[in-house]
mmCIF file of C-alpha atoms in Angstrom:
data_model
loop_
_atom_site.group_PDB
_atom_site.id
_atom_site.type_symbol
_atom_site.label_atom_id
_atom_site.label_comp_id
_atom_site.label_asym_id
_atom_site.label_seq_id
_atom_site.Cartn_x
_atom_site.Cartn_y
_atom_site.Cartn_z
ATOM 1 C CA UNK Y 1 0.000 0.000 0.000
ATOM 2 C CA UNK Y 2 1.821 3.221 -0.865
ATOM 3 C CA UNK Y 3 0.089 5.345 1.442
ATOM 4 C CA UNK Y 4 1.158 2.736 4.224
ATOM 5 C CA UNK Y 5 4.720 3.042 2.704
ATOM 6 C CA UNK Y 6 4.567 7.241 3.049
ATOM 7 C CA UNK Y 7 3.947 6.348 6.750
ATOM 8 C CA UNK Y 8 6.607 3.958 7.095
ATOM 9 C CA UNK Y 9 9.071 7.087 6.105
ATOM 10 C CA UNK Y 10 9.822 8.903 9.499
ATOM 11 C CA UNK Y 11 10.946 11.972 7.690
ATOM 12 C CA UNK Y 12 6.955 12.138 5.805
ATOM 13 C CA UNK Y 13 5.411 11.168 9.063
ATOM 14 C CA UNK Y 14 7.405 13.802 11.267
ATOM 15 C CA UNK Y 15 6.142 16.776 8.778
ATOM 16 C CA UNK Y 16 2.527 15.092 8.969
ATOM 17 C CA UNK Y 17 2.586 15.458 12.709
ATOM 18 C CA UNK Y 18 3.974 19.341 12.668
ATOM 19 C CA UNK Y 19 1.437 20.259 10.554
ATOM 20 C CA UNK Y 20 -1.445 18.528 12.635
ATOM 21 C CA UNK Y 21 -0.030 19.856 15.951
ATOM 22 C CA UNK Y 22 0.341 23.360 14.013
ATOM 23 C CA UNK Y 23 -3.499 22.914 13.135
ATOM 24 C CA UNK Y 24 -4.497 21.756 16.101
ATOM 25 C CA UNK Y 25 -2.691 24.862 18.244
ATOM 26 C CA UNK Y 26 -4.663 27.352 15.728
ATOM 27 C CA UNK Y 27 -7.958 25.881 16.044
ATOM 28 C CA UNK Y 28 -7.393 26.036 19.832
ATOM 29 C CA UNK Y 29 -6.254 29.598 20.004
ATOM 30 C CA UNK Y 30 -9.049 30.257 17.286
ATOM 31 C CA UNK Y 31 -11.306 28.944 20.331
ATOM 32 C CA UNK Y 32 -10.158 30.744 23.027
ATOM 33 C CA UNK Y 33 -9.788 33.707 20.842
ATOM 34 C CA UNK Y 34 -13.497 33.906 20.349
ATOM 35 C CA UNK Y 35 -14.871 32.935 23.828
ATOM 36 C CA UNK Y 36 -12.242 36.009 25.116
ATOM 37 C CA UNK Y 37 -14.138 38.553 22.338
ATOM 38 C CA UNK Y 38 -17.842 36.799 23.840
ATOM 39 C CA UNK Y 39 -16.528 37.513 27.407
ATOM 40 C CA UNK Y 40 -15.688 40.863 26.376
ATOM 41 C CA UNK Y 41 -18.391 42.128 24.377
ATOM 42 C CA UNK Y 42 -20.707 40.298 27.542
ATOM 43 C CA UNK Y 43 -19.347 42.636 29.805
ATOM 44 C CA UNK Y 44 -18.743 45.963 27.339
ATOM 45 C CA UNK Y 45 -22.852 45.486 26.899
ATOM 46 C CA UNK Y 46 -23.571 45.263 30.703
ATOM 47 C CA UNK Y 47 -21.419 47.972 31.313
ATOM 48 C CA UNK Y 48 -23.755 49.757 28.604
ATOM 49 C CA UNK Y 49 -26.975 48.766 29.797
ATOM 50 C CA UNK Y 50 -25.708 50.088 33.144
ATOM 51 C CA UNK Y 51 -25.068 53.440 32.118
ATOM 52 C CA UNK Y 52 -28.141 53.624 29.826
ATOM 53 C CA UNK Y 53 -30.400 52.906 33.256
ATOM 54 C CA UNK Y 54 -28.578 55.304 35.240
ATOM 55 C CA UNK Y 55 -28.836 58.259 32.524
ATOM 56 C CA UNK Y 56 -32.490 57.389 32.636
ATOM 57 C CA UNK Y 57 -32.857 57.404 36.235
ATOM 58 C CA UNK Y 58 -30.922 60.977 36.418
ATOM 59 C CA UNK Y 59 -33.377 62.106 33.410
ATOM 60 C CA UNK Y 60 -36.800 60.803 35.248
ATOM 61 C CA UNK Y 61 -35.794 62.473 38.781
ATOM 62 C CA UNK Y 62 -37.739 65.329 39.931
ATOM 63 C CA UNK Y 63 -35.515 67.403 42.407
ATOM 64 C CA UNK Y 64 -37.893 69.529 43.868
ATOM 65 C CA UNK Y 65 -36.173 72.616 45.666
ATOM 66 C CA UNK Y 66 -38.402 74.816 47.901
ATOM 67 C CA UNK Y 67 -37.042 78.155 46.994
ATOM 68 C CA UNK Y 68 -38.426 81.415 49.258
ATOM 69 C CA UNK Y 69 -38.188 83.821 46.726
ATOM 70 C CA UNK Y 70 -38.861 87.678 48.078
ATOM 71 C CA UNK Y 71 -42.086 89.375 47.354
ATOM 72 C CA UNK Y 72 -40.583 91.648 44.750
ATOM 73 C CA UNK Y 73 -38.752 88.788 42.668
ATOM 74 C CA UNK Y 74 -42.203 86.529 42.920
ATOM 75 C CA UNK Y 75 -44.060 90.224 41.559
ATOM 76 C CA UNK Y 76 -41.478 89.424 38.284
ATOM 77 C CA UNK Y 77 -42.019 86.278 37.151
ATOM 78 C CA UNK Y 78 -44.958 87.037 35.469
ATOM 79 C CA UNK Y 79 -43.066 89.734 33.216
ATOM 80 C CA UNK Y 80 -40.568 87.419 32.814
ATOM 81 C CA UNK Y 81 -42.382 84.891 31.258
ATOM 82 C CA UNK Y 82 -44.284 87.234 28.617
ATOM 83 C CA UNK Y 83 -40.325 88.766 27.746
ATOM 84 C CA UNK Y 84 -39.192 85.129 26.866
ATOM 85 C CA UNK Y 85 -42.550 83.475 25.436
ATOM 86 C CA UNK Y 86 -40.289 80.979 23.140
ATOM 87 C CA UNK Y 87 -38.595 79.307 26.684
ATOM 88 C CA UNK Y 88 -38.849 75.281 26.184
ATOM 89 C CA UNK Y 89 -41.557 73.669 27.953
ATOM 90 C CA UNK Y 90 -40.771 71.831 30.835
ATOM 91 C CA UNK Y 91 -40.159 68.103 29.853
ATOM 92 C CA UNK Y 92 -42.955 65.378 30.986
ATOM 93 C CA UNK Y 93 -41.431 61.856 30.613
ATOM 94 C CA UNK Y 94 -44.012 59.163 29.278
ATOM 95 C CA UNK Y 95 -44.240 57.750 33.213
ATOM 96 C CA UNK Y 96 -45.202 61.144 34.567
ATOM 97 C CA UNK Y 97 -48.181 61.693 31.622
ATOM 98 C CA UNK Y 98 -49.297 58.462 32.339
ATOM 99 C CA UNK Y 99 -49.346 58.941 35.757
ATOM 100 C CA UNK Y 100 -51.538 62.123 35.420
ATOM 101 C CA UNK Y 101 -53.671 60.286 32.766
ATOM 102 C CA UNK Y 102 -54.794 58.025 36.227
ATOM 103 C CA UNK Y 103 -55.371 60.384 38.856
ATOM 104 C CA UNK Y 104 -58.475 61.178 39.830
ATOM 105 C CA UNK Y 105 -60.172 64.355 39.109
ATOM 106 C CA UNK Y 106 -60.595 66.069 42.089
ATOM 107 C CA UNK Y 107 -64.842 67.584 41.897
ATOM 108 C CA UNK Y 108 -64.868 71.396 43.003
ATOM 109 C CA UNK Y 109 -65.128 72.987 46.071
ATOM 110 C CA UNK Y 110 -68.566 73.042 46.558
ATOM 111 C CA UNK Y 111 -68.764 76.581 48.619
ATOM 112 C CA UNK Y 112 -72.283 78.915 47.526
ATOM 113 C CA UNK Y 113 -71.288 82.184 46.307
ATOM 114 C CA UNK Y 114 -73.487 83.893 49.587
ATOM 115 C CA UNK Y 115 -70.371 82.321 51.580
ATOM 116 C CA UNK Y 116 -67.770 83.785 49.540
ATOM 117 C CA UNK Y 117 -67.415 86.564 52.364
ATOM 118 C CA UNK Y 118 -66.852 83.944 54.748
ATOM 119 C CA UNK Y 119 -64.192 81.763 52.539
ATOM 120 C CA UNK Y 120 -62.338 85.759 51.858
ATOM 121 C CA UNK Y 121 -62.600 85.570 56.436
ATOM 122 C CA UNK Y 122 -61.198 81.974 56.131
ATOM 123 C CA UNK Y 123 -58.404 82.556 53.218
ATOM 124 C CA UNK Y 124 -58.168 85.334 52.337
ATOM 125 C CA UNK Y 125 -54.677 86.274 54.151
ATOM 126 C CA UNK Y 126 -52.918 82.898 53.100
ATOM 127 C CA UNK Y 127 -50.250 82.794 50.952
ATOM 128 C CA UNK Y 128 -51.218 83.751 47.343
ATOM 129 C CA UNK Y 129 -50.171 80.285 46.242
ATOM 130 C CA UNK Y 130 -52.445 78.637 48.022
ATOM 131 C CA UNK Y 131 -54.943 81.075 47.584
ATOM 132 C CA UNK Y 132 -54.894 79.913 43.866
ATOM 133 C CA UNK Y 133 -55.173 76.474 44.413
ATOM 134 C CA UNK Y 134 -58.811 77.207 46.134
ATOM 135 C CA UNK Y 135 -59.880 79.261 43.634
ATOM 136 C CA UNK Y 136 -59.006 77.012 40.950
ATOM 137 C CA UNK Y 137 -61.846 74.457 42.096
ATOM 138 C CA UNK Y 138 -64.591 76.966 43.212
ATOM 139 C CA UNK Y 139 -67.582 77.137 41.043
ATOM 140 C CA UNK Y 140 -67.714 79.870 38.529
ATOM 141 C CA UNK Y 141 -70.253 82.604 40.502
ATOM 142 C CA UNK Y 142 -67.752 81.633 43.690
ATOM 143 C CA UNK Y 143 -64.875 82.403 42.197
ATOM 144 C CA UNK Y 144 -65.845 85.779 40.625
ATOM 145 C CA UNK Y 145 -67.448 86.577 44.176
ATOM 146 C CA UNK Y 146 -64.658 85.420 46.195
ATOM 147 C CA UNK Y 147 -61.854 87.544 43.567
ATOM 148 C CA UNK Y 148 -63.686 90.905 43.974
ATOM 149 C CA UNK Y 149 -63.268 90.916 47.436
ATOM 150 C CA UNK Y 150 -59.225 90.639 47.151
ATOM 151 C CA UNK Y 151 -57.180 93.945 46.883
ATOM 152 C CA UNK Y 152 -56.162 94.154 43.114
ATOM 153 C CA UNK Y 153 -52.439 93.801 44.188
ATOM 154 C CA UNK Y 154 -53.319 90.259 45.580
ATOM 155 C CA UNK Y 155 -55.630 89.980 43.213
ATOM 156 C CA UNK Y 156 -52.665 89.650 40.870
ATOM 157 C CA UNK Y 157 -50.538 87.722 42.851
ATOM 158 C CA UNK Y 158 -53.162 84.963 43.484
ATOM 159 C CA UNK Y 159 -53.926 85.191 39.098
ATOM 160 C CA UNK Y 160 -49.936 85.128 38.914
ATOM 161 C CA UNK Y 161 -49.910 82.084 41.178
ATOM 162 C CA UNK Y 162 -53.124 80.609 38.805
ATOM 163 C CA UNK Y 163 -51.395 80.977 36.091
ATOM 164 C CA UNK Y 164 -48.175 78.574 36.549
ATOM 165 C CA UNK Y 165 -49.307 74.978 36.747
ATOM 166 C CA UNK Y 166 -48.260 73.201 39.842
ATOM 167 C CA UNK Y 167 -48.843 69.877 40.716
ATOM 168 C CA UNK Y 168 -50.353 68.565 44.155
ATOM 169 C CA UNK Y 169 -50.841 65.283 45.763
ATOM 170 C CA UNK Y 170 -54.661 64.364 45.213
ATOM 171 C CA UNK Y 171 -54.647 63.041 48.404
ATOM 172 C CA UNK Y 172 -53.821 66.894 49.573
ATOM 173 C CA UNK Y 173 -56.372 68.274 47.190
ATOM 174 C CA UNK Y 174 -59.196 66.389 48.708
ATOM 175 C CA UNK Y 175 -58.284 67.230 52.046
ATOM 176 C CA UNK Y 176 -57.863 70.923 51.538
ATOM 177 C CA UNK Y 177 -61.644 70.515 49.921
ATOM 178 C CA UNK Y 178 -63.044 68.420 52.227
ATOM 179 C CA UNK Y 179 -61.908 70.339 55.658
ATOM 180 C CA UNK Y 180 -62.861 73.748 53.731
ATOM 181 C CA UNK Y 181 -66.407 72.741 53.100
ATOM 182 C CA UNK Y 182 -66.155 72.067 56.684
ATOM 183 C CA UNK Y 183 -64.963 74.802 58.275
ATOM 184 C CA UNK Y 184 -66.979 76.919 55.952
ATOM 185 C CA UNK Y 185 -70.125 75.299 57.694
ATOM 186 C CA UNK Y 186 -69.122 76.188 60.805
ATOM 187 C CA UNK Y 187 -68.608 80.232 60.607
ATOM 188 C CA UNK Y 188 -70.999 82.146 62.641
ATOM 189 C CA UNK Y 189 -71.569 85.965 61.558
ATOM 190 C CA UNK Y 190 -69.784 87.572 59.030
ATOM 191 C CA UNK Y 191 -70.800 90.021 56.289
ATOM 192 C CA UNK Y 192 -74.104 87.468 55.164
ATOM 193 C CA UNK Y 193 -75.444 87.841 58.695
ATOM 194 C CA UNK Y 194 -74.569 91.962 59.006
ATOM 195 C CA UNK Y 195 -76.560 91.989 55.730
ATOM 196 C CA UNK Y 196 -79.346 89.909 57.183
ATOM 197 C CA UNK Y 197 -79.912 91.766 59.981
ATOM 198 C CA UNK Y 198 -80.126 95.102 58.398
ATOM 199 C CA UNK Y 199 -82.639 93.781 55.602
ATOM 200 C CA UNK Y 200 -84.678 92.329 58.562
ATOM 201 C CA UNK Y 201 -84.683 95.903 60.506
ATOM 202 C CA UNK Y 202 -87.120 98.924 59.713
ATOM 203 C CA UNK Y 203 -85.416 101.241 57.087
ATOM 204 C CA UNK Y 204 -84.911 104.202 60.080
ATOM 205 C CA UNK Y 205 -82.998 102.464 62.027
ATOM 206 C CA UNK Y 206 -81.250 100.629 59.123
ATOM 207 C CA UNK Y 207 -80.177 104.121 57.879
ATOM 208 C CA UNK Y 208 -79.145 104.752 61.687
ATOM 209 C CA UNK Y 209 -76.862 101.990 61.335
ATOM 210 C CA UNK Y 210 -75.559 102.398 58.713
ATOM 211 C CA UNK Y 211 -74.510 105.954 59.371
ATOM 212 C CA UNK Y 212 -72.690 103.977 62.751
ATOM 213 C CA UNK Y 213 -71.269 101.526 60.943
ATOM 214 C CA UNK Y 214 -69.477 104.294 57.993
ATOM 215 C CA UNK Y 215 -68.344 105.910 61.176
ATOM 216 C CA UNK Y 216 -66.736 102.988 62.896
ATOM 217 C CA UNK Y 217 -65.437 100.526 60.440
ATOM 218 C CA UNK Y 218 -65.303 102.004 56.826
ATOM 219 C CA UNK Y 219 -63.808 98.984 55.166
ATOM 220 C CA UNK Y 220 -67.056 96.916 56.233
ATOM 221 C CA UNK Y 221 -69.563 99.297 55.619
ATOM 222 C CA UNK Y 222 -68.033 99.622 52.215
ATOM 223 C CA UNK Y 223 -68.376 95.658 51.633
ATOM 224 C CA UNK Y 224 -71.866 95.406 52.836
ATOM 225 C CA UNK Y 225 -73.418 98.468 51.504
ATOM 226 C CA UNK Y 226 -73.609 97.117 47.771
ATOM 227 C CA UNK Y 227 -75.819 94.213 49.156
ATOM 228 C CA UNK Y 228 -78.195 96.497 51.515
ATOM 229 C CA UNK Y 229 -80.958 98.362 50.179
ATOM 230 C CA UNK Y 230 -82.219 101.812 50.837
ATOM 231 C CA UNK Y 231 -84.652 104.358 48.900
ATOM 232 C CA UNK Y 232 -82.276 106.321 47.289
ATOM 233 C CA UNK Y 233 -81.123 103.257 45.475
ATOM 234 C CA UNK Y 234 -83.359 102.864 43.432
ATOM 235 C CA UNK Y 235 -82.641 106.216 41.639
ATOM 236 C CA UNK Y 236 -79.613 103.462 39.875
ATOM 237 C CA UNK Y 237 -82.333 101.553 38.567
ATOM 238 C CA UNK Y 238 -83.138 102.145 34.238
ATOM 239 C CA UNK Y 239 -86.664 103.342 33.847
ATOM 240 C CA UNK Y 240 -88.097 100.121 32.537
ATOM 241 C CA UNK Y 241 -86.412 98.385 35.474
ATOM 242 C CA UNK Y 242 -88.268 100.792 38.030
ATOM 243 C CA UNK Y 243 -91.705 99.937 36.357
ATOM 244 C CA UNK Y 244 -91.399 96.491 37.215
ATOM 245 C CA UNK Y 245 -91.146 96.993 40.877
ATOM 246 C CA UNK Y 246 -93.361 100.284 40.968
ATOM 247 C CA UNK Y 247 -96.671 97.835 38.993
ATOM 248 C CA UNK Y 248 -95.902 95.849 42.685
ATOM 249 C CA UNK Y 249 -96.378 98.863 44.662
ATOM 250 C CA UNK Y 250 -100.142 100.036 45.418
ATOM 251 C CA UNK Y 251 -100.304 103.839 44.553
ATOM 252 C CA UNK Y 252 -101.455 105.271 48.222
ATOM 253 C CA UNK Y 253 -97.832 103.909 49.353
ATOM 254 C CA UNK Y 254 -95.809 105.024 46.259
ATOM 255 C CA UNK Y 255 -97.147 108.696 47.178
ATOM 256 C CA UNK Y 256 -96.436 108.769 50.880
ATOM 257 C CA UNK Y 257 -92.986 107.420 50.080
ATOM 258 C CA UNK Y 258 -92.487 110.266 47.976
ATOM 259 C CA UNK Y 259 -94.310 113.096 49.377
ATOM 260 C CA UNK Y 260 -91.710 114.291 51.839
ATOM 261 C CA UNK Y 261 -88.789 116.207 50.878
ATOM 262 C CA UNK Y 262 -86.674 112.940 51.982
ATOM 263 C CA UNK Y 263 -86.945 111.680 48.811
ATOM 264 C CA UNK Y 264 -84.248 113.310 46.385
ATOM 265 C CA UNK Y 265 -85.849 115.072 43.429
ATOM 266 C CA UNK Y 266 -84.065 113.291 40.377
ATOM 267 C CA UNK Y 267 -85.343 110.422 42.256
ATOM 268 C CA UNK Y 268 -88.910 111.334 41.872
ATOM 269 C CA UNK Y 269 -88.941 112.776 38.575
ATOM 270 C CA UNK Y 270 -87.369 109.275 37.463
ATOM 271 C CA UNK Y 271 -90.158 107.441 38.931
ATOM 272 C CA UNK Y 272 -92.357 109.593 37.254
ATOM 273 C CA UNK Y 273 -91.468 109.039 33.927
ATOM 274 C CA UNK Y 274 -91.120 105.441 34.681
ATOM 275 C CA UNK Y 275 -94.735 105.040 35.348
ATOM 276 C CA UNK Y 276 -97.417 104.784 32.628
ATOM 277 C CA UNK Y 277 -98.964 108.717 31.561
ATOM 278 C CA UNK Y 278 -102.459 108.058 33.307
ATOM 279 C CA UNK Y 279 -100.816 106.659 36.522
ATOM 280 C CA UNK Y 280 -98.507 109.653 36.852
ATOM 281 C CA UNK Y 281 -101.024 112.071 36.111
ATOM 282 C CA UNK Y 282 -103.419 110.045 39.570
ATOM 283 C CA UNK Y 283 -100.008 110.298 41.549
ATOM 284 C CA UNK Y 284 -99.055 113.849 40.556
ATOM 285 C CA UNK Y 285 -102.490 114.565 41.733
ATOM 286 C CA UNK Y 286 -102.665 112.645 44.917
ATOM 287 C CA UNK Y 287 -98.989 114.026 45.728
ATOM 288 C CA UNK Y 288 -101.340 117.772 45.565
ATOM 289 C CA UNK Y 289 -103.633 116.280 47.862
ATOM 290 C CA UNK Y 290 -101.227 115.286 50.431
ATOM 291 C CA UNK Y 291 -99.952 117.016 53.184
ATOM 292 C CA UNK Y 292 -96.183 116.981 54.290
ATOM 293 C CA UNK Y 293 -96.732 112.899 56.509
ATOM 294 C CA UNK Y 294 -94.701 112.190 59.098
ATOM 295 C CA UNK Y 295 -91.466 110.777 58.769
ATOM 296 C CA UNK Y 296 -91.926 107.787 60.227
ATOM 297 C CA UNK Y 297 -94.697 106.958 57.501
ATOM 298 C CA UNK Y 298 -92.692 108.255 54.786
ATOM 299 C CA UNK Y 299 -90.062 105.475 56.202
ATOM 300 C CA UNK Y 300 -92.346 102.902 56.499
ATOM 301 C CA UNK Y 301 -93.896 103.171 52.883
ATOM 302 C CA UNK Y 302 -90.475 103.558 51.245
ATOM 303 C CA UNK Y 303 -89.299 100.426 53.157
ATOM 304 C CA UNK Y 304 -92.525 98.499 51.490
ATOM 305 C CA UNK Y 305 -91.741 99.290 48.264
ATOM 306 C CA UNK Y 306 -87.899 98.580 49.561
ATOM 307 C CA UNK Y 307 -89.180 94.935 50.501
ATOM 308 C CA UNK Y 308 -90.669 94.312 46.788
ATOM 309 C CA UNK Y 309 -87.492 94.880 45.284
ATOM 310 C CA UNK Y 310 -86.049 92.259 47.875
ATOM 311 C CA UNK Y 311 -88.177 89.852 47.189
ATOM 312 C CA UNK Y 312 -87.874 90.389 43.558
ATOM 313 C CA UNK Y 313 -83.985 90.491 43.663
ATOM 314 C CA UNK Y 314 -84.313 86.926 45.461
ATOM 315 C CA UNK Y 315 -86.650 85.608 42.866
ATOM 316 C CA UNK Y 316 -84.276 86.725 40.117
ATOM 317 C CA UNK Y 317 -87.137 88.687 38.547
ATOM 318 C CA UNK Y 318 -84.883 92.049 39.380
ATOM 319 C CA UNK Y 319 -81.005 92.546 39.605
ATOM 320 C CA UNK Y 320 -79.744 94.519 42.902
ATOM 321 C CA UNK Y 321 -79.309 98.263 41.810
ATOM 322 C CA UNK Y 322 -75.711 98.294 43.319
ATOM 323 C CA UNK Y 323 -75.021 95.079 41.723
ATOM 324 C CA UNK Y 324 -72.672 97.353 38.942
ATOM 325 C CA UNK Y 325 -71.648 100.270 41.288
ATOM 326 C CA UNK Y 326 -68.045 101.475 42.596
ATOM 327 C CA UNK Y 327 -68.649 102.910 46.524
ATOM 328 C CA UNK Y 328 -66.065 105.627 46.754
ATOM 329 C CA UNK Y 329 -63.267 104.358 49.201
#
């Protein structure tokens, strides 16, 4: 056999063997070479995924910084932000808009606008901040109620404060409505009941009080007198306005109420010219007929027709005549 010979030659056989052992010593280091480069690129690619989490982590975390900024920096922002309009949005990662997408909406503060005088006695000194997070969930009539009462420099700081969202705990915001709703149950007195309590007195000594009350605490007379009613107010209702509560009014009263010189005289002429011809021609004629009354009917007639427009103002079927005036402060 030839190839049996070939082996038989130690010189043949001795290259045969280098060149196996050769072969064999490159496949090996071929091996180890490649499980070395797996080991490596194992490790180079959890290195990687290491730093990609921890770039993500430092991306996704909120610092939040309390920062007391002085009254006259806070009065700035606002300018600020309408001299740079085209400042970048803040950035909301996909976990924080899904997150929002599952709170719950918080329902509004359910607080009548006849208590907003009482919320303004409960609030209205807090920080304007927070002040703005209450007003954000009152009703609409509330709100409007509640505002009018600030001083137009809050005013601005609590619509400066509205402005900028903020985010709060729901857990927070349901407190904050739930104990308001309660504590707002719980106020005895205020402006409502100063109000009530001059509407349920006789129109002299309502004007007597009222006269006290300008005297002795300006700032409350000035916040109830828009909601209490005397005769001279009605000289700020329109003609057409006046004939609705003056068809309410029988004519014997409407001419004692206006027969005394404690009536002013644009007032009368207006009510004259608010009443149909015929009736002012029977009331110019009774107002001939009638002696100067005493003052204490002339009160007691005007506060009659002074009671209509109450009860007309409550039945919506009238607006209140100061509803749209500016007391001088």
């Amino acid at each position: 056999n030839p190839i049996m010979e070939l082996f038989k030659n130690s010189e043949f056989l001795s290259v045969v063997l280098k060149w196996a052992t050769i072969a064999i010593l490159i496949l090996i280091g071929l091996m180890l070479a490649t499980l070395f480069i797996l080991l490596a690129l194992r490790s180079f690619f959890g290195v990687l995924e290491n730093w990609v989490t921890a770039f993500a982590t430092l991306r996704n975390r909120r610092n939040e910084v309390k920062i007391d900024l002085p009254e006259w920096l806070k009065d700035m922002i606002p300018i600020l932000a309408r001299a740079w309009p085209d400042l970048p949005p803040p950035v909301i990662t996909e976990e924080e808009k899904k997150k929002k997408e599952l709170l719950p909406d918080i329902e509004a503060i359910v607080i009548p606008v006849s208590k907003a005088a009482d919320l303004f006695y409960l609030i209205g000194k807090e920080d304007p901040a927070h002040i703005a997070l209450v007003v954000a969930k009152l009703p609409e009539d509330t709100k409007s109620a509640f505002l009018s009462r600030l001083p137009l420099d809050r005013m601005g700081q609590v619509l400066a404060s509205l402005s900028n969202p903020q985010y709060v705990e729901p857990e927070v915001m349901q407190r904050l409505k739930d104990e308001l709703e309660k504590r707002i149950l719980g106020v005895v007195g205020g402006e409502e009941e100063t109000v009530r309590v001059l509407d349920a007195t006789s129109l002299s000594i309502r004007l007597k009080m009222l006269k006290t009350l300008e005297r002795q605490n300006a700032e409350l007379y000035r916040n109830i007198r828009k909601r209490v009613l005397v005769f001279e107010d009605l000289l700020y209702y329109t003609e057409q306005e006046l004939n609705v509560l003056l068809s309410k009014i029988p004519i014997q009263d409407l001419t004692i109420a206006i027969a005394d010189t404690l009536t002013p005289l644009n007032l009368k002429e207006k009510i004259m010219r608010s009443l149909p011809k015929r009736t002012a021609q029977t009331l110019n004629e009774l107002l001939s007929m009638t002696g100067k009354p005493p003052e204490d009917k002339v009160l007691s007639a005007q506060d009659k027709i002074l009671k209509a427009a109450q009860k007309l103002i409550a039945e919506s079927g009238l607006r209140h005549p100061l509803s749209e005036m500016s007391l001088p402060k």
